[in-house]
Every structure is written in structure tokens, then in C-alpha cells.
Coordinates of C-alpha atoms in Angstrom, one line a residue:
X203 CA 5.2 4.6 -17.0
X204 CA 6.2 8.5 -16.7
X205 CA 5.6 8.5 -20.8
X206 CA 2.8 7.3 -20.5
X207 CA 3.8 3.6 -22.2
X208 CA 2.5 0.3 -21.2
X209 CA 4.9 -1.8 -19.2
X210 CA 4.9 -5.7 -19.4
X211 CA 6.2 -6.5 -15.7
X212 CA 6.9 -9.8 -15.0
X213 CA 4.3 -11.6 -13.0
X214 CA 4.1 -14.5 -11.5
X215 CA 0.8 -16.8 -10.0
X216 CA -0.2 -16.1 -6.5
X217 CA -0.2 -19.8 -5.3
X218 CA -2.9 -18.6 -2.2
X219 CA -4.8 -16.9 -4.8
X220 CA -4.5 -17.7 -8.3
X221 CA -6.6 -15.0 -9.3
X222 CA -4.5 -12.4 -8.4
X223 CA -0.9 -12.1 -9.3
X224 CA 2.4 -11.1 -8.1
X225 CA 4.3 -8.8 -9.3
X226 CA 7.6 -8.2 -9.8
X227 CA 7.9 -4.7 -9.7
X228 CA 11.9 -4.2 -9.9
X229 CA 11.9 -6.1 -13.2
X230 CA 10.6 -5.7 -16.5
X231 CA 11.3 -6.0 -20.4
X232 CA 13.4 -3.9 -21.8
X233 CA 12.9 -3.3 -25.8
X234 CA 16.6 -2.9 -27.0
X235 CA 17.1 -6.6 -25.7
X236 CA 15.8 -9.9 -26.7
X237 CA 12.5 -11.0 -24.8
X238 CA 13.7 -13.4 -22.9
X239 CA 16.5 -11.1 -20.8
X240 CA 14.6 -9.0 -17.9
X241 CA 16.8 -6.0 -17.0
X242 CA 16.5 -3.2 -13.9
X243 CA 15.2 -0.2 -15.8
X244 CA 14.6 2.9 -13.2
X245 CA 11.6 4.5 -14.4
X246 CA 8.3 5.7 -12.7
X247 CA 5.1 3.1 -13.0
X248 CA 1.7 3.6 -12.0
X249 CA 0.1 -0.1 -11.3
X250 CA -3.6 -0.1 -11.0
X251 CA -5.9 -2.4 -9.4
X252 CA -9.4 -3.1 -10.5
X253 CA -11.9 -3.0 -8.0
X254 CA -12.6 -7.0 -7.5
X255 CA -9.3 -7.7 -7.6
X256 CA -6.4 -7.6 -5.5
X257 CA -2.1 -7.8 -5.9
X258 CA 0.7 -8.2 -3.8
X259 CA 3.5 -6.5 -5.2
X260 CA 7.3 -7.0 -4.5
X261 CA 9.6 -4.0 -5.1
X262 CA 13.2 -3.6 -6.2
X263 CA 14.2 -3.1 -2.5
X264 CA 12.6 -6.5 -1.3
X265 CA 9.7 -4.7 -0.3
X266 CA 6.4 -6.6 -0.1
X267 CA 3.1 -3.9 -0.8
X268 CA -0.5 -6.1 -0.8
X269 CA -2.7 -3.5 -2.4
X270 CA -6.4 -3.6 -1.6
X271 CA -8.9 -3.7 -4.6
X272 CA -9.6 -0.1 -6.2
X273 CA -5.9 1.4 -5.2
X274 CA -3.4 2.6 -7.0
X275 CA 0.5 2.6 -6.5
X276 CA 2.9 4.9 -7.8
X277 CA 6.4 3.5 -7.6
X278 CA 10.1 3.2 -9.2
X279 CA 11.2 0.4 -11.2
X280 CA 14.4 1.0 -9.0
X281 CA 15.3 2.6 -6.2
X282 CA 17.9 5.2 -6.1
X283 CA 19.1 8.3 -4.1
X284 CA 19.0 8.5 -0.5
X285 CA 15.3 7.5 0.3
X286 CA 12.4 5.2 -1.3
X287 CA 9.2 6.6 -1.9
X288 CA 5.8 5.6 -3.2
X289 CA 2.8 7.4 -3.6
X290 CA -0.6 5.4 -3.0
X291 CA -4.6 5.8 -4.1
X292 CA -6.5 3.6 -1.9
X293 CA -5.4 1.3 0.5
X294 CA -2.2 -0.9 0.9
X295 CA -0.3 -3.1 3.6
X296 CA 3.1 -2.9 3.7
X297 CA 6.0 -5.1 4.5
X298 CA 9.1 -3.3 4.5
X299 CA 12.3 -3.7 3.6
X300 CA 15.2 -2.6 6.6
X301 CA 17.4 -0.1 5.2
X302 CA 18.9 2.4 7.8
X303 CA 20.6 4.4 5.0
X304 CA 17.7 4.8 3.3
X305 CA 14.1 5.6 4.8
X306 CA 10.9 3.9 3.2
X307 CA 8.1 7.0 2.6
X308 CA 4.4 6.3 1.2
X309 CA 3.3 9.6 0.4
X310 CA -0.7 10.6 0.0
X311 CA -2.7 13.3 -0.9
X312 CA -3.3 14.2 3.2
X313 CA 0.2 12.6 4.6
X314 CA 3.8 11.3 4.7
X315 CA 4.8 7.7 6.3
X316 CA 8.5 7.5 7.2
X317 CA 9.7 4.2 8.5
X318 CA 13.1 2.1 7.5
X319 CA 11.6 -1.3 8.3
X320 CA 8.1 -2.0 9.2
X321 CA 4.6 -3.6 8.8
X322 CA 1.8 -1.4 8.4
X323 CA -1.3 -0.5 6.8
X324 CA -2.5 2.9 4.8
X325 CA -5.8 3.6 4.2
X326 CA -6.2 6.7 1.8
X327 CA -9.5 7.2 0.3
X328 CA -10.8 11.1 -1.2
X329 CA -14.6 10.2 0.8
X330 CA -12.9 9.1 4.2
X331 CA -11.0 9.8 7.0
X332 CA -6.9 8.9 6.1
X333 CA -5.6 6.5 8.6
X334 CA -2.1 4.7 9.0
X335 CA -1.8 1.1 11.7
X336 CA 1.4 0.2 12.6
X337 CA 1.7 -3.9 12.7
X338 CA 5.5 -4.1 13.8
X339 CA 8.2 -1.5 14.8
X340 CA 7.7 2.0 14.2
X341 CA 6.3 5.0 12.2
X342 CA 6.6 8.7 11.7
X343 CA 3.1 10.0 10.6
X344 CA 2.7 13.7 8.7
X345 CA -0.1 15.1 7.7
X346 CA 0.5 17.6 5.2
X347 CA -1.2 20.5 6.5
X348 CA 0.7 20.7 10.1
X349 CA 3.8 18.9 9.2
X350 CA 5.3 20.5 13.0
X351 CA 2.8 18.0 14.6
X352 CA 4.5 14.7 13.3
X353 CA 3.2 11.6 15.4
X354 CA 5.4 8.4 16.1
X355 CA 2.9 5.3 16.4
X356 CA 3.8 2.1 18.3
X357 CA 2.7 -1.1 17.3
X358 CA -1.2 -1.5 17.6
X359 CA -1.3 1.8 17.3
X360 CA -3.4 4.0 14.4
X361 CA -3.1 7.3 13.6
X362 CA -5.6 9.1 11.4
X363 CA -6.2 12.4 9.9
X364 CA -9.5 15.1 10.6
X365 CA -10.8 17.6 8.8
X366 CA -8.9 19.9 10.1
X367 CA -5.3 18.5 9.3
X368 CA -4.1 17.5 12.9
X369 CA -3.3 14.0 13.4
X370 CA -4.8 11.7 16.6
X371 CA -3.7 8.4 17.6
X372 CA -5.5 5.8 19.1
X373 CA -5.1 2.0 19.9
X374 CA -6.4 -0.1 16.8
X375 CA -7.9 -4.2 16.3
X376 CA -5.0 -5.2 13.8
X377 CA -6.5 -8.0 13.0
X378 CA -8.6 -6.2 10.2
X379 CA -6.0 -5.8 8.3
X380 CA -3.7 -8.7 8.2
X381 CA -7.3 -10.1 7.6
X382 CA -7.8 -8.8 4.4
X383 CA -3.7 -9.2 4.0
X384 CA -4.2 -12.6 3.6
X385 CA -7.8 -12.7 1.4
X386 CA -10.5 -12.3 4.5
X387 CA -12.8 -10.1 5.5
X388 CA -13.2 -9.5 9.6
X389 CA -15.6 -6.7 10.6
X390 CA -15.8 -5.5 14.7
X391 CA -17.8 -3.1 15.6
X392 CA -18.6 -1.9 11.8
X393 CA -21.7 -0.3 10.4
X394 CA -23.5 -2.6 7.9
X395 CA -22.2 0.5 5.4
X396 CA -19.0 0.1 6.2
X397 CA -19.1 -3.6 6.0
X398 CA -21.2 -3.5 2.2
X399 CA -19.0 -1.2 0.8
X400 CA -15.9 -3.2 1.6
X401 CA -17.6 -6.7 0.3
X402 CA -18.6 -4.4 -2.9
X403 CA -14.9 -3.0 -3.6
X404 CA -13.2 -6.5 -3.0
X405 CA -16.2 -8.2 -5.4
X406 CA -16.9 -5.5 -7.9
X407 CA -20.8 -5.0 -7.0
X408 CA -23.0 -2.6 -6.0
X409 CA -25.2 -3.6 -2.7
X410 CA -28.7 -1.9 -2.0

């Protein structure tokens, strides 16, 4: 958490894939109560997913975020204020709860999402391009460096970042990502690269 303590969150088994849990991510112990009572506790937690591994994650909000092995979330315990935001390492899908009041932002080190109720993917990694696909309704896209060129995606639509800062859009095979979503790997038009360093991340092992 923001002090830099270990959190017990409550978890529970991932019935399609035992090996990796779910966790609640709005709830979690509270010290100055007895064990057994789990209590809303707003406070900043940075979860942390193992490469081999992956974990879907269900926010205070009702917000569903599957993140993809070797990511990172930063998130509230609770959400307060007038907006939601998370910050993400890696790559995550996200399910997102409608709330008009308050707008749902996933903040990276290149970009802002915006949306109030969506599905989509981010995929943020430091030796890539960043990229953002739209599943279902709609997203306002940032990037960081030219914040005036915002970009509204449609669904099948993906908009990623270059070198220079400026986003592009183009139309995107969705199914790679509600793929993985749900524990599968689908490669189209992928270099064998590409396709051994995914299988490496989601397995833990290095491919020659």
C-alpha cells in the first residue's frame, strides 16, 4: 500500500482457472478489527503479477480488470472524489463499470483512457509501441505528449502511440484479446517473436 505495508486482500478461486485468483480489490483486513470482519479501507495498492501467472481483479466500483502476466496495477481500495483512476504496467482488459458522474481513467506512462463504461484492452509495455482496443462503447485516448490531439475510438477500433507522441487509429482483430481474456493464446499475422515472447511471459520461460 502507499506505506509500503503488505495487504491481505481477500481472494477467492478462479473456478476457470484455479491457478489464478480473484481478487477482491475493494475489501481487505483491517487490523483494529477482529479477522473475520472485512471493512472498505480507501488506501492506495500496488498488485503485482508474476510473469506465468495471471488475475482478474474486481474493484470497489464493480469493475472487472483481467491483468496479463508481468503487469502491474495501481489502484484504490475505494473509490472516492469525482473520477476513478488507475495506473497500469503492462497489459490489462477491462470491464467497466457505468458511472456517468464519475469517469473511469487508466493512466500510463505515454497516455490517459477516459471512458464511463466500457470494454477494452491497454497494452503498455517500456520496449513497445502503447496501444488501447476498444471492445464495446467508447474511449477518449491521450497521449501525454500532445494531449490537444485526443482521439475517440469506436468499437474494433485501436489506437496506438509513436515515437513521436501523436496518436493513430486503425481498425483492430479483437479477438486477440478476449482470447487471452479468457486463458488462450490466438496469433494472426504475428512474427514468431511476437508470438515466443507472449508464450514466454504467460509461461515464465525463456525461448531461443
Amino acid at each position: 500500500d502507499s506505506n509500503g505495508s503488505a495487504v491481505p486482500l481477500k481472494m477467492y478461486v478462479n473456478n476457470q482457472s484455479p491457478a489464478d485468483p480473484i481478487v477482491i480489490a475493494g475489501e481487505y483486513k483491517n487490523t483494529q478489527k477482529p479477522a473475520t470482519v472485512f471493512s472498505t479501507v480507501t488506501d492506495t495498492v500496488s498488485l503485482i503479477i508474476p510473469k506465468g501467472h495471471s488475475c482478474r481483479v474486481d474493484l470497489a466500483d464493480g469493475t472487472k480488470v483481467f491483468l496479463h502476466p508481468g503487469s502491474r496495477l495501481n489502484y484504490p481500495s475505494a473509490f472516492g472524489g469525482s473520477s476513478r483512476k488507475v495506473v497500469l504496467e503492462g497489459e490489462a482488459y477491462f470491464i467497466v463499470a457505468k458511472d456517468a458522474k464519475r469517469p473511469f481513467i487508466v493512466s500510463t506512462s505515454r497516455s490517459q483512457t477516459i471512458v464511463t463504461g466500457t470494454e477494452f484492452n491497454v497494452k503498455s509495455y517500456n520496449e513497445t509501441k502503447e496501444s488501447v482496443t476498444l471492445i464495446n462503447g467508447k474511449v477518449k485516448f491521450i497521449s501525454n505528449q500532445s494531449q490537444q490531439n485526443a482521439v475517440e475510438l469506436m468499437p474494433g477500433q485501436e489506437a496506438s502511440i509513436s515515437n513521436s507522441g501523436m496518436p493513430t487509429v486503425c481498425e483492430a482483430d479483437t479477438m486477440q484479446y478476449t482470447a487471452w481474456r479468457d486463458g488462450y493464446h490466438y496469433f494472426d499475422e504475428a512474427t514468431v517473436a511476437d508470438i515466443l515472447r507472449q508464450i514466454g511471459t504467460s509461461y515464465n520461460v525463456s525461448i531461443e
